[in-house]
């Protein structure tokens, strides 16, 4: 057996190995085309699945808007507008979540997820990504002004928004928002109720 | 009877046809299996959104945009409103960025959804539930791969039934390590590297340590009880927690 044959055999083995690895899925093959299904297997059925297109409706959306004047079951719409600060002081009744590690951890989770892009993990807003990305003067949550706000006022700002800040009522349910208030108060070192709202139990 | 040449032709022709048939069989049988064909699907999206920039560099948490993944079966693609939370105020750097943002702004102003191309899809007869997996402390990357490093998202895992069952049978081989410090849990994206940065770690109030419940994802709607963590050597263990059913009707109902 000469050297030429050995080289040919090696090339053949390498090609066979490559084919075997591709066919067994060990080598990832990027494609912009949707995968071909030789046997469709009822993978795609004619039914409405979330956020898919749907030819049944004229606007081609599977997700339907609620009928006017109705509220979806389980929804907690926040009805106050951005300017309704005075109403919010009395309308938002602090449920006084217990100041346990559990509630604070939940508040921290939601704060880090939704608040930290602008206000940063420590609430100071200086090192946050949005400040770095040419959005100046995001108010600090550790400033005396924010510390002086009542719990109901902070809940109102989270729920309805303020200035350039949008509403987060669609992303967090009411209990989660109160947990965020609880966690923020913990970070600020504001103890007790700085709230002007009644402190009775919501339940 | 037949000439020598015809006889040879039959033999060679038969060999060629057999070889072609074998190759076609191999390609059809293996190459179009879902775990081969689906992995690496990387479609072009209407807006060239980069997870590498948003999740990787800016460290925006997954659930900021995919809010609802922890309470519903479907992990929603964010609405244009969610994009505009930041992009109404963040100014684009140059014309290239401005053109990309313009598609988004036009859709937002016209109140028309952006038609994102779906990548990850289980068959319609299988019911995958995101919230159950997040509550079982499984992070996003376990199934979606290193999303925060992907400029253009591609499917990373096969999402076949065998792949599901592999993990349901022995999750400890696939779910890497402990999850309380993963982003899903603390809200800080892949904070493994910041684990020792005390500023990001919640420090419990000393007086309440003794009586406090362990930090776990709350059962939604109830702040009274936590899901009791089942741990093996301090690591929450999905299998031991009774999670990962293998019966058919768990997913096919």
XYZ file of C-alpha atoms in Angstrom:
456
model
C 0.000 0.000 0.000
C 1.548 3.267 -1.058
C 1.230 6.681 0.454
C -1.348 7.816 -2.108
C -3.791 5.119 -1.092
C -3.384 5.941 2.601
C -4.137 9.603 1.915
C -7.217 8.640 -0.110
C -8.453 6.377 2.672
C -7.930 9.133 5.260
C -9.815 11.654 3.114
C -12.629 9.157 2.682
C -12.819 8.491 6.418
C -12.847 12.231 7.180
C -15.646 12.815 4.682
C -17.655 9.918 6.089
C -17.120 11.214 9.631
C -18.208 14.707 8.641
C -21.370 13.366 7.008
C -22.085 11.217 10.050
C -21.611 14.178 12.421
C -23.881 16.433 10.343
C -26.562 13.769 10.049
C -26.450 13.007 13.754
C -26.824 16.695 14.588
C -23.437 17.149 16.237
C -22.491 19.926 13.820
C -24.838 22.904 13.870
C -25.857 24.071 10.451
C -27.239 27.595 10.353
C -30.066 28.280 7.968
C -32.431 31.158 7.428
C -34.955 28.872 5.778
C -37.552 27.119 7.927
C -36.777 23.451 8.502
C -38.206 21.042 5.927
C -40.552 18.453 7.354
C -40.916 15.445 5.103
C -43.608 14.063 7.363
C -45.564 16.989 8.873
C -46.824 14.810 11.755
C -49.646 17.254 12.570
C -47.034 19.562 14.039
C -48.908 22.560 12.713
C -52.630 22.463 13.347
C -55.300 24.939 12.379
C -55.817 26.521 15.744
C -55.084 29.822 17.401
C -51.912 29.762 19.438
C -50.651 32.832 21.294
C -49.097 35.633 19.269
C -49.449 33.828 15.974
C -50.946 35.071 12.761
C -54.494 33.981 12.080
C -56.283 34.248 8.782
C -59.678 33.873 10.441
C -59.685 37.480 11.665
C -59.414 40.497 9.413
C -56.516 42.011 11.370
C -54.738 38.607 11.292
C -54.086 38.572 15.052
C -54.736 35.492 17.161
C -54.760 37.538 20.338
C -58.019 39.460 20.522
C -58.565 42.780 22.237
C -61.102 42.667 25.079
C -64.584 43.759 24.143
C -65.058 47.412 24.971
C -66.163 47.952 28.545
C -65.025 44.529 29.738
C -62.059 43.414 31.801
C -60.316 40.064 31.345
C -60.758 37.639 34.197
C -57.982 38.066 36.740
C -56.851 41.418 35.365
C -56.021 44.218 37.787
C -56.224 47.383 35.717
C -54.753 50.506 37.287
C -57.281 53.176 36.522
C -55.540 56.302 37.798
C -53.740 58.560 35.349
C -50.265 60.049 35.685
C -51.576 63.266 37.194
C -53.916 61.777 39.776
C -51.383 62.043 42.595
C -53.833 63.376 45.166
C -56.339 60.609 44.514
C -53.545 58.032 44.581
C -52.582 59.000 48.146
C -55.884 57.684 49.427
C -56.854 55.244 46.688
C -53.728 53.099 46.961
C -54.067 51.305 50.256
C -50.786 49.798 51.373
C -51.422 46.098 52.049
C -48.494 46.191 54.494
C -46.747 43.115 53.219
C -44.707 41.603 56.025
C -41.124 42.820 55.947
C -39.765 39.305 55.667
C -36.820 38.061 53.687
C -39.265 36.361 51.374
C -41.174 39.487 50.385
C -37.954 41.478 50.095
C -36.428 38.836 47.838
C -39.458 39.006 45.604
C -39.300 42.799 45.568
C -35.613 42.604 44.765
C -36.290 40.195 41.921
C -38.857 42.503 40.359
C -36.788 45.632 41.049
C -33.691 44.150 39.422
C -35.727 43.016 36.447
C -37.827 46.068 35.677
C -36.284 49.032 37.500
C -32.546 48.396 37.236
C -32.172 49.236 33.505
C -32.764 52.876 34.435
C -32.330 53.131 38.206
C -29.551 50.561 38.556
C -29.386 47.865 41.171
C -28.637 50.298 43.982
C -31.319 52.798 42.971
C -28.820 55.587 42.309
C -29.397 55.671 38.532
C -25.852 56.913 37.878
C -24.249 53.707 36.611
C -27.284 52.388 34.799
C -27.274 51.412 31.147
C -29.816 54.066 30.242
C -27.640 56.790 31.753
C -24.700 55.476 29.753
C -26.809 55.422 26.599
C -27.435 59.152 26.378
C -30.474 59.430 28.622
C -29.349 61.922 31.223
C -30.755 62.937 34.578
C -32.695 59.868 35.587
C -33.863 60.695 39.117
C -32.103 58.861 41.909
C -34.291 56.751 44.141
C -31.915 57.369 47.001
C -32.437 61.151 46.933
C -34.229 62.859 49.794
C -37.138 63.692 47.511
C -37.804 60.022 46.780
C -37.334 59.098 50.420
C -39.987 61.634 51.365
C -42.635 60.174 49.084
C -45.343 58.094 50.672
C -45.646 54.399 49.845
C -48.886 55.125 47.996
C -47.149 57.790 45.896
C -44.326 55.398 44.928
C -46.873 52.713 44.091
C -48.668 55.255 41.937
C -45.451 56.160 40.077
C -44.696 52.486 39.378
C -48.254 51.837 38.251
C -49.011 54.940 36.204
C -45.576 56.245 35.300
C -44.122 59.703 35.686
C -42.388 61.935 33.179
C -40.615 59.699 30.699
C -41.139 56.619 32.845
C -43.918 54.421 31.462
C -46.468 52.450 33.443
C -45.361 49.082 34.738
C -48.828 47.945 35.719
C -48.909 45.679 32.675
C -45.690 43.932 33.687
C -46.145 43.486 37.432
C -49.274 42.631 39.345
C -50.324 44.803 42.266
C -48.819 42.577 44.954
C -45.496 42.500 43.162
C -45.532 46.282 42.913
C -46.118 46.580 46.652
C -43.227 44.147 47.177
C -41.050 46.450 45.067
C -42.113 49.385 47.240
C -41.209 47.319 50.300
C -37.787 46.478 48.846
C -37.157 50.086 47.821
C -37.994 51.262 51.330
C -35.577 48.666 52.669
C -32.817 49.992 50.395
C -33.623 53.603 51.270
C -33.550 52.815 54.950
C -36.982 54.352 55.412
C -38.591 52.447 58.230
C -42.192 52.187 59.280
C -44.802 53.849 57.145
C -43.752 57.014 55.451
C -47.149 56.556 53.910
C -49.861 59.099 54.359
C -52.332 56.433 53.290
C -54.293 54.445 55.849
C -52.300 51.444 56.966
C -55.153 49.018 57.369
C -54.932 45.557 55.903
C -56.189 45.357 52.328
C -57.547 41.882 52.829
C -26.702 -14.981 -23.616
C -25.841 -11.427 -22.469
C -22.702 -9.801 -23.581
C -19.909 -9.289 -21.105
C -20.387 -5.547 -21.467
C -24.112 -5.697 -20.597
C -23.404 -7.877 -17.603
C -20.850 -5.349 -16.345
C -23.310 -2.513 -16.941
C -25.941 -4.208 -14.825
C -23.495 -4.762 -11.998
C -22.118 -1.189 -12.024
C -25.529 0.339 -12.524
C -26.962 -1.697 -9.663
C -24.127 -0.642 -7.414
C -24.614 3.044 -8.287
C -28.379 2.877 -7.788
C -27.890 1.089 -4.489
C -25.375 3.646 -3.295
C -27.609 6.571 -4.272
C -30.565 4.939 -2.552
C -28.504 4.419 0.569
C -27.383 8.049 0.625
C -30.934 9.290 0.028
C -32.183 7.030 2.796
C -29.503 8.282 5.185
C -30.252 11.919 4.417
C -34.020 11.508 4.664
C -33.926 9.289 7.712
C -31.357 11.247 9.694
C -30.948 14.633 8.045
C -34.597 15.658 8.306
C -35.134 14.520 11.858
C -36.221 17.475 13.949
C -33.150 17.392 16.138
C -30.963 17.814 13.064
C -33.095 20.016 10.852
C -34.453 22.427 13.473
C -31.232 23.196 15.301
C -29.509 26.177 13.768
C -32.692 27.701 12.329
C -31.788 31.371 12.215
C -34.388 33.342 10.289
C -34.129 36.983 9.367
C -36.339 39.109 11.583
C -38.207 42.242 10.471
C -36.172 44.263 12.975
C -32.527 43.179 13.359
C -32.802 42.974 17.131
C -29.622 41.874 18.884
C -29.852 39.898 22.112
C -26.082 40.221 22.346
C -26.447 43.974 22.724
C -29.540 44.133 24.917
C -29.106 41.102 27.138
C -25.341 40.669 26.906
C -23.907 44.161 27.025
C -26.739 46.088 28.651
C -27.643 43.246 31.004
C -31.366 43.810 30.610
C -33.055 40.871 32.258
C -34.965 38.385 30.073
C -38.230 39.039 31.836
C -38.114 42.777 31.240
C -39.249 42.059 27.699
C -40.532 38.505 28.036
C -42.659 39.466 31.030
C -45.270 36.860 31.766
C -43.064 33.857 31.108
C -43.156 33.043 34.805
C -46.929 33.096 35.072
C -48.098 31.743 31.734
C -47.457 28.833 29.426
C -46.416 31.118 26.613
C -43.351 33.293 26.903
C -44.538 36.397 25.119
C -42.608 38.263 22.497
C -42.625 41.849 23.779
C -45.115 44.339 22.477
C -43.886 47.403 20.610
C -44.824 49.364 23.734
C -42.132 47.511 25.673
C -39.521 48.446 23.073
C -40.670 52.046 23.156
C -40.244 52.207 26.955
C -36.596 52.912 26.196
C -36.497 53.748 22.505
C -38.760 56.765 22.798
C -35.966 58.481 24.681
C -32.756 56.761 23.607
C -31.363 58.570 20.592
C -29.846 56.444 17.813
C -26.131 56.839 17.254
C -26.131 57.080 13.446
C -28.273 56.591 10.336
C -27.856 52.802 10.351
C -29.298 52.551 13.844
C -31.981 55.088 13.021
C -33.164 52.990 10.078
C -33.450 49.932 12.292
C -35.420 51.820 14.937
C -37.670 53.384 12.290
C -39.317 50.019 11.516
C -40.198 49.743 15.186
C -41.445 53.307 15.523
C -43.582 53.071 12.402
C -45.223 49.893 13.648
C -45.800 51.469 17.057
C -47.386 54.595 15.639
C -49.561 52.607 13.238
C -50.682 50.340 16.129
C -49.644 47.331 14.081
C -47.708 44.363 15.451
C -44.224 43.608 14.198
C -44.341 40.221 12.524
C -41.473 38.460 14.256
C -40.576 35.083 12.814
C -41.059 32.303 15.291
C -37.968 30.139 15.909
C -38.675 27.834 18.842
C -41.789 25.767 18.317
C -42.918 22.542 19.865
C -45.545 20.637 17.876
C -49.120 21.767 18.416
C -50.021 18.508 20.163
C -47.372 19.009 22.851
C -48.002 21.570 25.577
C -44.898 23.209 26.932
C -45.413 25.457 29.932
C -42.795 28.143 30.599
C -44.043 29.070 34.055
C -43.700 25.549 35.416
C -40.104 25.329 34.295
C -39.191 28.736 35.652
C -40.726 27.851 38.996
C -38.671 24.674 38.959
C -35.658 26.996 38.920
C -34.590 26.164 35.381
C -33.057 29.149 33.708
C -33.664 30.289 30.147
C -30.255 29.303 28.817
C -30.769 25.637 29.628
C -33.178 25.333 26.720
C -32.440 28.392 24.597
C -28.655 28.298 24.734
C -26.386 31.305 25.318
C -28.931 33.828 24.102
C -26.973 36.736 25.542
C -24.142 35.961 23.100
C -26.322 35.669 20.004
C -26.429 38.636 17.664
C -29.075 36.791 15.660
C -31.007 34.182 17.596
C -30.912 30.620 16.344
C -32.445 27.482 17.755
C -29.817 25.866 19.954
C -31.464 22.722 21.295
C -33.503 20.203 19.301
C -36.766 20.532 21.312
C -37.665 16.957 20.466
C -39.537 14.615 22.768
C -36.411 12.572 23.396
C -34.580 15.711 24.375
C -37.386 16.670 26.785
C -37.432 13.228 28.342
C -33.648 13.091 28.740
C -33.894 16.054 31.061
C -37.075 14.933 32.803
C -35.397 11.644 33.664
C -32.071 12.974 34.860
C -32.154 16.769 35.115
C -28.959 16.902 37.111
C -27.043 16.045 33.944
C -28.490 18.912 31.946
C -29.516 21.639 34.381
C -26.178 23.031 35.279
C -25.622 23.634 38.947
C -27.671 25.593 41.411
C -30.227 28.071 40.245
C -30.908 30.480 43.116
C -28.195 32.725 41.735
C -29.369 32.576 38.141
C -30.975 35.583 36.589
C -34.467 34.193 36.784
C -34.165 34.064 40.495
C -32.579 37.339 41.501
C -33.592 39.429 38.523
C -29.976 40.124 37.686
C -28.974 38.527 34.439
C -26.401 35.748 34.645
C -24.939 37.186 37.777
C -22.636 34.241 38.325
C -19.710 36.559 37.763
C -21.085 39.061 40.251
C -21.726 36.403 42.830
C -19.141 37.769 45.181
C -20.088 41.382 44.677
C -21.927 41.972 47.891
C -23.783 44.988 46.527
C -25.931 42.701 44.416
C -26.648 40.054 46.982
C -29.618 40.491 49.177
C -28.624 40.572 52.803
C -31.439 39.544 55.109
C -32.306 41.599 58.136
C -30.484 39.971 61.077
C -33.461 39.951 63.421
C -35.546 37.975 60.960
C -33.051 35.400 59.787
C -34.121 32.826 62.290
C -37.793 32.861 61.447
C -37.608 33.757 57.769
C -38.581 31.449 54.993
C -36.003 30.335 52.469
C -35.663 32.506 49.394
C -37.624 30.817 46.662
C -39.868 31.935 43.899
C -43.218 32.690 45.485
C -46.322 30.840 44.542
C -48.086 33.449 42.569
C -50.995 35.109 44.225
C -49.847 33.943 47.613
C -47.193 35.633 49.672
C -47.779 33.462 52.702
C -46.055 30.257 51.710
C -42.952 29.493 49.728
C -42.393 26.374 47.666
C -40.275 24.240 49.942
C -36.916 23.751 48.230
C -35.693 20.202 47.962
C -31.952 20.316 47.938
C -29.174 17.848 47.432
C -25.962 19.107 48.993
C -27.389 22.605 49.082
C -28.374 22.617 45.415
C -32.075 22.734 44.530
C -32.732 19.483 42.816
C -35.604 19.445 40.314
C -35.858 15.675 40.179
C -36.016 15.236 43.916
C -38.598 17.995 44.073
C -40.892 15.735 42.117
C -40.665 17.870 39.017
C -40.179 16.418 35.571
C -43.093 14.071 34.946
C -42.643 11.246 32.475
C -46.263 10.299 31.927
C -47.669 11.031 28.459
C -50.522 13.219 29.635
C -48.170 15.671 31.308
C -47.415 17.227 27.934
C -49.944 15.665 25.543
C -53.351 16.647 26.802
